[in-house]
């Protein structure tokens, strides 16, 4: 992800939008946004500092600046490892301690961001984070999926330790490292799609009895009719990710497949990874049970994919968002139109940091 934004200006395909700078004032309905980076403006003797936070607004395709944001010492010493419900999860670089913070929320205090401590993990190699609700709620459950094949669950406001589940024991033949955790508000369960598989596993909120997950087979229907060369291209993709996404307002659920192609650059002696295609399947109830049905029409919905917990919102709730689209960060940075299967790439603005280490869409409280 370190070349995420800078490399965008070198892409040869897609239409580009020029990103301009503006200062943050206020939003009546704030859209999801991406944290581009921070600029240090002042150090303090107590180890805290003041920074300008650089964000990207996808509705106006502009960079915005939140000036004079206080970073407490514990967050200065930490790296963000996840995001859900507009809150970030941070791991301390010195002692490995964890906390949740609303540091990058546009509605958070600029001088005193909220911080909620979390118990220490047995495996701190975090892949992604999901939450049952905003961590400001007393009954919130936080789920952390590690690359080391452990699913950890806890209630930040009452648990002093994690409930740790060995995922490998669920299905030892699966490569779980890059499986993406999500929480279903409709079912009150955490779901984990099996990478390149046709099934899910899920766990409920009863943390004491979560050793045995529930198995869910995915049955697909209305598979798109692609020619042999197109299927060959998808088979050649070196990366594929699966996401289960649920609308918080309607409970409608989608299963998304993200195909990424790697091309070796001899000049730079590295692989460049580019998004080739998304496939979206809508969950539909039938007389024979639920099916995941291929669709190129999700209506007014926008899906947001990144290292954050995947989410979707209605485009009409945030003027400027494009309906029937996927906004993505990772292997490019842009909008994928499901209407015509085309990609609109965002061009890197001047003045952004050369390294973007936090590829997260931050969901604003107004869109939850």
mmCIF file with all atom_site columns, C-alpha atoms in Angstrom, residues 161-326:
data_model
loop_
_atom_site.group_PDB
_atom_site.id
_atom_site.type_symbol
_atom_site.label_atom_id
_atom_site.label_alt_id
_atom_site.label_comp_id
_atom_site.label_asym_id
_atom_site.label_entity_id
_atom_site.label_seq_id
_atom_site.pdbx_PDB_ins_code
_atom_site.Cartn_x
_atom_site.Cartn_y
_atom_site.Cartn_z
_atom_site.occupancy
_atom_site.B_iso_or_equiv
_atom_site.pdbx_formal_charge
_atom_site.auth_seq_id
_atom_site.auth_comp_id
_atom_site.auth_asym_id
_atom_site.auth_atom_id
_atom_site.pdbx_PDB_model_num
ATOM 1   C CA . UNK A 1 161 ? -9.190  -10.853 28.179  1.00 0.00 ? 161 UNK A CA 1
ATOM 2   C CA . UNK A 1 162 ? -10.051 -12.115 24.697  1.00 0.00 ? 162 UNK A CA 1
ATOM 3   C CA . UNK A 1 163 ? -11.985 -15.219 23.767  1.00 0.00 ? 163 UNK A CA 1
ATOM 4   C CA . UNK A 1 164 ? -9.542  -16.786 21.289  1.00 0.00 ? 164 UNK A CA 1
ATOM 5   C CA . UNK A 1 165 ? -10.689 -19.254 18.634  1.00 0.00 ? 165 UNK A CA 1
ATOM 6   C CA . UNK A 1 166 ? -8.233  -21.286 16.563  1.00 0.00 ? 166 UNK A CA 1
ATOM 7   C CA . UNK A 1 167 ? -9.588  -20.937 13.023  1.00 0.00 ? 167 UNK A CA 1
ATOM 8   C CA . UNK A 1 168 ? -7.283  -23.621 11.620  1.00 0.00 ? 168 UNK A CA 1
ATOM 9   C CA . UNK A 1 169 ? -9.144  -26.240 13.641  1.00 0.00 ? 169 UNK A CA 1
ATOM 10  C CA . UNK A 1 170 ? -12.365 -25.286 11.850  1.00 0.00 ? 170 UNK A CA 1
ATOM 11  C CA . UNK A 1 171 ? -11.054 -26.270 8.405   1.00 0.00 ? 171 UNK A CA 1
ATOM 12  C CA . UNK A 1 172 ? -7.346  -27.075 8.288   1.00 0.00 ? 172 UNK A CA 1
ATOM 13  C CA . UNK A 1 173 ? -7.059  -27.134 4.476   1.00 0.00 ? 173 UNK A CA 1
ATOM 14  C CA . UNK A 1 174 ? -8.186  -23.514 4.016   1.00 0.00 ? 174 UNK A CA 1
ATOM 15  C CA . UNK A 1 175 ? -5.716  -20.631 3.675   1.00 0.00 ? 175 UNK A CA 1
ATOM 16  C CA . UNK A 1 176 ? -7.346  -18.421 6.291   1.00 0.00 ? 176 UNK A CA 1
ATOM 17  C CA . UNK A 1 177 ? -4.671  -15.720 6.471   1.00 0.00 ? 177 UNK A CA 1
ATOM 18  C CA . UNK A 1 178 ? -6.524  -13.213 4.267   1.00 0.00 ? 178 UNK A CA 1
ATOM 19  C CA . UNK A 1 179 ? -10.119 -14.072 5.194   1.00 0.00 ? 179 UNK A CA 1
ATOM 20  C CA . UNK A 1 180 ? -12.144 -10.919 5.906   1.00 0.00 ? 180 UNK A CA 1
ATOM 21  C CA . UNK A 1 181 ? -14.234 -10.776 9.083   1.00 0.00 ? 181 UNK A CA 1
ATOM 22  C CA . UNK A 1 182 ? -17.597 -8.963  9.173   1.00 0.00 ? 182 UNK A CA 1
ATOM 23  C CA . UNK A 1 183 ? -20.482 -8.599  11.600  1.00 0.00 ? 183 UNK A CA 1
ATOM 24  C CA . UNK A 1 184 ? -24.118 -9.075  10.636  1.00 0.00 ? 184 UNK A CA 1
ATOM 25  C CA . UNK A 1 185 ? -26.476 -6.764  12.498  1.00 0.00 ? 185 UNK A CA 1
ATOM 26  C CA . UNK A 1 186 ? -29.388 -8.755  11.078  1.00 0.00 ? 186 UNK A CA 1
ATOM 27  C CA . UNK A 1 187 ? -28.183 -12.100 12.429  1.00 0.00 ? 187 UNK A CA 1
ATOM 28  C CA . UNK A 1 188 ? -26.111 -10.815 15.365  1.00 0.00 ? 188 UNK A CA 1
ATOM 29  C CA . UNK A 1 189 ? -23.203 -13.000 14.232  1.00 0.00 ? 189 UNK A CA 1
ATOM 30  C CA . UNK A 1 190 ? -19.623 -12.599 13.049  1.00 0.00 ? 190 UNK A CA 1
ATOM 31  C CA . UNK A 1 191 ? -19.068 -14.095 9.580   1.00 0.00 ? 191 UNK A CA 1
ATOM 32  C CA . UNK A 1 192 ? -15.857 -15.262 7.943   1.00 0.00 ? 192 UNK A CA 1
ATOM 33  C CA . UNK A 1 193 ? -15.972 -16.083 4.202   1.00 0.00 ? 193 UNK A CA 1
ATOM 34  C CA . UNK A 1 194 ? -13.640 -18.896 3.203   1.00 0.00 ? 194 UNK A CA 1
ATOM 35  C CA . UNK A 1 195 ? -11.034 -17.593 0.707   1.00 0.00 ? 195 UNK A CA 1
ATOM 36  C CA . UNK A 1 196 ? -11.815 -18.902 -2.793  1.00 0.00 ? 196 UNK A CA 1
ATOM 37  C CA . UNK A 1 197 ? -14.485 -21.119 -1.265  1.00 0.00 ? 197 UNK A CA 1
ATOM 38  C CA . UNK A 1 198 ? -18.236 -21.469 -1.433  1.00 0.00 ? 198 UNK A CA 1
ATOM 39  C CA . UNK A 1 199 ? -19.056 -21.351 2.240   1.00 0.00 ? 199 UNK A CA 1
ATOM 40  C CA . UNK A 1 200 ? -18.940 -19.227 5.385   1.00 0.00 ? 200 UNK A CA 1
ATOM 41  C CA . UNK A 1 201 ? -18.382 -19.846 9.062   1.00 0.00 ? 201 UNK A CA 1
ATOM 42  C CA . UNK A 1 202 ? -20.060 -17.758 11.748  1.00 0.00 ? 202 UNK A CA 1
ATOM 43  C CA . UNK A 1 203 ? -19.957 -17.177 15.506  1.00 0.00 ? 203 UNK A CA 1
ATOM 44  C CA . UNK A 1 204 ? -22.637 -15.643 17.730  1.00 0.00 ? 204 UNK A CA 1
ATOM 45  C CA . UNK A 1 205 ? -22.168 -13.114 20.542  1.00 0.00 ? 205 UNK A CA 1
ATOM 46  C CA . UNK A 1 206 ? -22.193 -15.731 23.299  1.00 0.00 ? 206 UNK A CA 1
ATOM 47  C CA . UNK A 1 207 ? -18.425 -15.623 23.708  1.00 0.00 ? 207 UNK A CA 1
ATOM 48  C CA . UNK A 1 208 ? -18.308 -18.469 26.231  1.00 0.00 ? 208 UNK A CA 1
ATOM 49  C CA . UNK A 1 209 ? -19.665 -21.063 23.778  1.00 0.00 ? 209 UNK A CA 1
ATOM 50  C CA . UNK A 1 210 ? -17.996 -20.037 20.557  1.00 0.00 ? 210 UNK A CA 1
ATOM 51  C CA . UNK A 1 211 ? -15.621 -22.933 19.977  1.00 0.00 ? 211 UNK A CA 1
ATOM 52  C CA . UNK A 1 212 ? -17.854 -24.548 17.331  1.00 0.00 ? 212 UNK A CA 1
ATOM 53  C CA . UNK A 1 213 ? -18.885 -22.182 14.510  1.00 0.00 ? 213 UNK A CA 1
ATOM 54  C CA . UNK A 1 214 ? -21.942 -22.501 12.343  1.00 0.00 ? 214 UNK A CA 1
ATOM 55  C CA . UNK A 1 215 ? -21.380 -23.687 8.769   1.00 0.00 ? 215 UNK A CA 1
ATOM 56  C CA . UNK A 1 216 ? -23.114 -21.910 5.858   1.00 0.00 ? 216 UNK A CA 1
ATOM 57  C CA . UNK A 1 217 ? -22.922 -23.249 2.301   1.00 0.00 ? 217 UNK A CA 1
ATOM 58  C CA . UNK A 1 218 ? -23.100 -20.609 -0.434  1.00 0.00 ? 218 UNK A CA 1
ATOM 59  C CA . UNK A 1 219 ? -25.155 -21.566 -3.452  1.00 0.00 ? 219 UNK A CA 1
ATOM 60  C CA . UNK A 1 220 ? -24.599 -19.334 -6.478  1.00 0.00 ? 220 UNK A CA 1
ATOM 61  C CA . UNK A 1 221 ? -27.037 -18.663 -9.298  1.00 0.00 ? 221 UNK A CA 1
ATOM 62  C CA . UNK A 1 222 ? -27.170 -16.622 -12.506 1.00 0.00 ? 222 UNK A CA 1
ATOM 63  C CA . UNK A 1 223 ? -23.394 -16.833 -13.045 1.00 0.00 ? 223 UNK A CA 1
ATOM 64  C CA . UNK A 1 224 ? -22.410 -14.269 -15.730 1.00 0.00 ? 224 UNK A CA 1
ATOM 65  C CA . UNK A 1 225 ? -21.895 -15.518 -19.274 1.00 0.00 ? 225 UNK A CA 1
ATOM 66  C CA . UNK A 1 226 ? -18.292 -14.582 -20.045 1.00 0.00 ? 226 UNK A CA 1
ATOM 67  C CA . UNK A 1 227 ? -16.283 -15.798 -23.014 1.00 0.00 ? 227 UNK A CA 1
ATOM 68  C CA . UNK A 1 228 ? -13.376 -18.169 -22.537 1.00 0.00 ? 228 UNK A CA 1
ATOM 69  C CA . UNK A 1 229 ? -10.741 -15.421 -22.660 1.00 0.00 ? 229 UNK A CA 1
ATOM 70  C CA . UNK A 1 230 ? -12.468 -13.441 -19.902 1.00 0.00 ? 230 UNK A CA 1
ATOM 71  C CA . UNK A 1 231 ? -12.666 -16.484 -17.628 1.00 0.00 ? 231 UNK A CA 1
ATOM 72  C CA . UNK A 1 232 ? -9.020  -17.170 -18.460 1.00 0.00 ? 232 UNK A CA 1
ATOM 73  C CA . UNK A 1 233 ? -8.086  -13.659 -17.409 1.00 0.00 ? 233 UNK A CA 1
ATOM 74  C CA . UNK A 1 234 ? -9.907  -14.081 -14.092 1.00 0.00 ? 234 UNK A CA 1
ATOM 75  C CA . UNK A 1 235 ? -8.256  -17.449 -13.510 1.00 0.00 ? 235 UNK A CA 1
ATOM 76  C CA . UNK A 1 236 ? -4.880  -15.791 -14.104 1.00 0.00 ? 236 UNK A CA 1
ATOM 77  C CA . UNK A 1 237 ? -5.510  -13.181 -11.407 1.00 0.00 ? 237 UNK A CA 1
ATOM 78  C CA . UNK A 1 238 ? -2.998  -13.714 -8.630  1.00 0.00 ? 238 UNK A CA 1
ATOM 79  C CA . UNK A 1 239 ? -5.244  -12.174 -6.008  1.00 0.00 ? 239 UNK A CA 1
ATOM 80  C CA . UNK A 1 240 ? -8.874  -12.681 -5.142  1.00 0.00 ? 240 UNK A CA 1
ATOM 81  C CA . UNK A 1 241 ? -10.664 -11.476 -2.051  1.00 0.00 ? 241 UNK A CA 1
ATOM 82  C CA . UNK A 1 242 ? -14.145 -12.255 -0.793  1.00 0.00 ? 242 UNK A CA 1
ATOM 83  C CA . UNK A 1 243 ? -16.349 -9.946  1.270   1.00 0.00 ? 243 UNK A CA 1
ATOM 84  C CA . UNK A 1 244 ? -19.752 -10.370 2.840   1.00 0.00 ? 244 UNK A CA 1
ATOM 85  C CA . UNK A 1 245 ? -21.405 -6.941  3.079   1.00 0.00 ? 245 UNK A CA 1
ATOM 86  C CA . UNK A 1 246 ? -24.694 -6.042  4.743   1.00 0.00 ? 246 UNK A CA 1
ATOM 87  C CA . UNK A 1 247 ? -26.815 -2.914  4.616   1.00 0.00 ? 247 UNK A CA 1
ATOM 88  C CA . UNK A 1 248 ? -27.266 -1.624  8.163   1.00 0.00 ? 248 UNK A CA 1
ATOM 89  C CA . UNK A 1 249 ? -30.594 -0.016  7.231   1.00 0.00 ? 249 UNK A CA 1
ATOM 90  C CA . UNK A 1 250 ? -32.295 -2.764  5.204   1.00 0.00 ? 250 UNK A CA 1
ATOM 91  C CA . UNK A 1 251 ? -30.408 -5.933  6.148   1.00 0.00 ? 251 UNK A CA 1
ATOM 92  C CA . UNK A 1 252 ? -29.866 -6.675  2.447   1.00 0.00 ? 252 UNK A CA 1
ATOM 93  C CA . UNK A 1 253 ? -26.718 -8.738  1.981   1.00 0.00 ? 253 UNK A CA 1
ATOM 94  C CA . UNK A 1 254 ? -24.154 -9.016  -0.824  1.00 0.00 ? 254 UNK A CA 1
ATOM 95  C CA . UNK A 1 255 ? -21.235 -11.330 -1.494  1.00 0.00 ? 255 UNK A CA 1
ATOM 96  C CA . UNK A 1 256 ? -18.401 -9.612  -3.392  1.00 0.00 ? 256 UNK A CA 1
ATOM 97  C CA . UNK A 1 257 ? -15.494 -11.194 -5.267  1.00 0.00 ? 257 UNK A CA 1
ATOM 98  C CA . UNK A 1 258 ? -12.541 -8.884  -6.000  1.00 0.00 ? 258 UNK A CA 1
ATOM 99  C CA . UNK A 1 259 ? -10.117 -9.952  -8.762  1.00 0.00 ? 259 UNK A CA 1
ATOM 100 C CA . UNK A 1 260 ? -6.587  -8.474  -8.871  1.00 0.00 ? 260 UNK A CA 1
ATOM 101 C CA . UNK A 1 261 ? -3.988  -8.995  -11.617 1.00 0.00 ? 261 UNK A CA 1
ATOM 102 C CA . UNK A 1 262 ? -0.227  -8.716  -11.045 1.00 0.00 ? 262 UNK A CA 1
ATOM 103 C CA . UNK A 1 263 ? 2.076   -7.475  -13.805 1.00 0.00 ? 263 UNK A CA 1
ATOM 104 C CA . UNK A 1 264 ? 5.860   -7.524  -13.347 1.00 0.00 ? 264 UNK A CA 1
ATOM 105 C CA . UNK A 1 265 ? 7.624   -4.238  -14.134 1.00 0.00 ? 265 UNK A CA 1
ATOM 106 C CA . UNK A 1 266 ? 11.184  -4.928  -15.269 1.00 0.00 ? 266 UNK A CA 1
ATOM 107 C CA . UNK A 1 267 ? 12.097  -1.234  -15.021 1.00 0.00 ? 267 UNK A CA 1
ATOM 108 C CA . UNK A 1 268 ? 11.127  -1.016  -11.360 1.00 0.00 ? 268 UNK A CA 1
ATOM 109 C CA . UNK A 1 269 ? 11.817  -4.693  -10.606 1.00 0.00 ? 269 UNK A CA 1
ATOM 110 C CA . UNK A 1 270 ? 8.529   -5.261  -8.831  1.00 0.00 ? 270 UNK A CA 1
ATOM 111 C CA . UNK A 1 271 ? 4.964   -6.349  -9.466  1.00 0.00 ? 271 UNK A CA 1
ATOM 112 C CA . UNK A 1 272 ? 2.242   -3.783  -10.044 1.00 0.00 ? 272 UNK A CA 1
ATOM 113 C CA . UNK A 1 273 ? -1.152  -4.985  -8.900  1.00 0.00 ? 273 UNK A CA 1
ATOM 114 C CA . UNK A 1 274 ? -4.300  -3.715  -10.582 1.00 0.00 ? 274 UNK A CA 1
ATOM 115 C CA . UNK A 1 275 ? -7.975  -4.380  -10.003 1.00 0.00 ? 275 UNK A CA 1
ATOM 116 C CA . UNK A 1 276 ? -9.477  -6.177  -12.997 1.00 0.00 ? 276 UNK A CA 1
ATOM 117 C CA . UNK A 1 277 ? -13.043 -6.886  -11.965 1.00 0.00 ? 277 UNK A CA 1
ATOM 118 C CA . UNK A 1 278 ? -15.604 -7.225  -9.200  1.00 0.00 ? 278 UNK A CA 1
ATOM 119 C CA . UNK A 1 279 ? -18.467 -9.698  -9.107  1.00 0.00 ? 279 UNK A CA 1
ATOM 120 C CA . UNK A 1 280 ? -21.422 -9.035  -6.819  1.00 0.00 ? 280 UNK A CA 1
ATOM 121 C CA . UNK A 1 281 ? -23.997 -11.592 -5.705  1.00 0.00 ? 281 UNK A CA 1
ATOM 122 C CA . UNK A 1 282 ? -27.194 -10.532 -3.935  1.00 0.00 ? 282 UNK A CA 1
ATOM 123 C CA . UNK A 1 283 ? -28.605 -12.875 -1.282  1.00 0.00 ? 283 UNK A CA 1
ATOM 124 C CA . UNK A 1 284 ? -32.158 -13.898 -2.225  1.00 0.00 ? 284 UNK A CA 1
ATOM 125 C CA . UNK A 1 285 ? -34.578 -16.171 -0.417  1.00 0.00 ? 285 UNK A CA 1
ATOM 126 C CA . UNK A 1 286 ? -36.249 -18.833 -2.572  1.00 0.00 ? 286 UNK A CA 1
ATOM 127 C CA . UNK A 1 287 ? -38.485 -21.815 -1.940  1.00 0.00 ? 287 UNK A CA 1
ATOM 128 C CA . UNK A 1 288 ? -35.292 -23.911 -1.984  1.00 0.00 ? 288 UNK A CA 1
ATOM 129 C CA . UNK A 1 289 ? -33.503 -21.714 0.511   1.00 0.00 ? 289 UNK A CA 1
ATOM 130 C CA . UNK A 1 290 ? -31.118 -18.750 0.156   1.00 0.00 ? 290 UNK A CA 1
ATOM 131 C CA . UNK A 1 291 ? -29.096 -18.247 -3.029  1.00 0.00 ? 291 UNK A CA 1
ATOM 132 C CA . UNK A 1 292 ? -26.361 -15.787 -3.950  1.00 0.00 ? 292 UNK A CA 1
ATOM 133 C CA . UNK A 1 293 ? -27.557 -14.410 -7.287  1.00 0.00 ? 293 UNK A CA 1
ATOM 134 C CA . UNK A 1 294 ? -25.197 -12.569 -9.615  1.00 0.00 ? 294 UNK A CA 1
ATOM 135 C CA . UNK A 1 295 ? -26.238 -8.993  -10.237 1.00 0.00 ? 295 UNK A CA 1
ATOM 136 C CA . UNK A 1 296 ? -25.014 -5.876  -11.968 1.00 0.00 ? 296 UNK A CA 1
ATOM 137 C CA . UNK A 1 297 ? -27.695 -3.763  -10.327 1.00 0.00 ? 297 UNK A CA 1
ATOM 138 C CA . UNK A 1 298 ? -27.561 -3.064  -6.581  1.00 0.00 ? 298 UNK A CA 1
ATOM 139 C CA . UNK A 1 299 ? -29.704 0.037   -7.013  1.00 0.00 ? 299 UNK A CA 1
ATOM 140 C CA . UNK A 1 300 ? -28.916 3.061   -4.858  1.00 0.00 ? 300 UNK A CA 1
ATOM 141 C CA . UNK A 1 301 ? -26.274 1.166   -2.886  1.00 0.00 ? 301 UNK A CA 1
ATOM 142 C CA . UNK A 1 302 ? -22.531 1.935   -2.749  1.00 0.00 ? 302 UNK A CA 1
ATOM 143 C CA . UNK A 1 303 ? -20.159 -0.710  -1.372  1.00 0.00 ? 303 UNK A CA 1
ATOM 144 C CA . UNK A 1 304 ? -16.909 0.360   0.321   1.00 0.00 ? 304 UNK A CA 1
ATOM 145 C CA . UNK A 1 305 ? -13.973 -2.066  0.402   1.00 0.00 ? 305 UNK A CA 1
ATOM 146 C CA . UNK A 1 306 ? -10.571 -1.530  2.031   1.00 0.00 ? 306 UNK A CA 1
ATOM 147 C CA . UNK A 1 307 ? -8.747  -2.796  5.113   1.00 0.00 ? 307 UNK A CA 1
ATOM 148 C CA . UNK A 1 308 ? -11.715 -1.524  7.143   1.00 0.00 ? 308 UNK A CA 1
ATOM 149 C CA . UNK A 1 309 ? -14.681 -3.767  7.832   1.00 0.00 ? 309 UNK A CA 1
ATOM 150 C CA . UNK A 1 310 ? -16.618 -3.748  4.544   1.00 0.00 ? 310 UNK A CA 1
ATOM 151 C CA . UNK A 1 311 ? -19.825 -1.705  4.554   1.00 0.00 ? 311 UNK A CA 1
ATOM 152 C CA . UNK A 1 312 ? -22.427 -0.224  2.232   1.00 0.00 ? 312 UNK A CA 1
ATOM 153 C CA . UNK A 1 313 ? -24.618 2.871   2.294   1.00 0.00 ? 313 UNK A CA 1
ATOM 154 C CA . UNK A 1 314 ? -27.271 4.456   0.101   1.00 0.00 ? 314 UNK A CA 1
ATOM 155 C CA . UNK A 1 315 ? -25.792 6.870   -2.441  1.00 0.00 ? 315 UNK A CA 1
ATOM 156 C CA . UNK A 1 316 ? -28.736 9.228   -2.046  1.00 0.00 ? 316 UNK A CA 1
ATOM 157 C CA . UNK A 1 317 ? -27.828 9.752   1.628   1.00 0.00 ? 317 UNK A CA 1
ATOM 158 C CA . UNK A 1 318 ? -24.567 11.475  0.609   1.00 0.00 ? 318 UNK A CA 1
ATOM 159 C CA . UNK A 1 319 ? -24.882 13.706  -2.476  1.00 0.00 ? 319 UNK A CA 1
ATOM 160 C CA . UNK A 1 320 ? -21.997 13.078  -4.842  1.00 0.00 ? 320 UNK A CA 1
ATOM 161 C CA . UNK A 1 321 ? -21.725 9.318   -4.315  1.00 0.00 ? 321 UNK A CA 1
ATOM 162 C CA . UNK A 1 322 ? -22.341 7.218   -7.415  1.00 0.00 ? 322 UNK A CA 1
ATOM 163 C CA . UNK A 1 323 ? -25.025 4.538   -6.987  1.00 0.00 ? 323 UNK A CA 1
ATOM 164 C CA . UNK A 1 324 ? -24.536 0.951   -8.125  1.00 0.00 ? 324 UNK A CA 1
ATOM 165 C CA . UNK A 1 325 ? -20.790 1.246   -7.532  1.00 0.00 ? 325 UNK A CA 1
ATOM 166 C CA . UNK A 1 326 ? -17.927 -0.144  -5.469  1.00 0.00 ? 326 UNK A CA 1
#
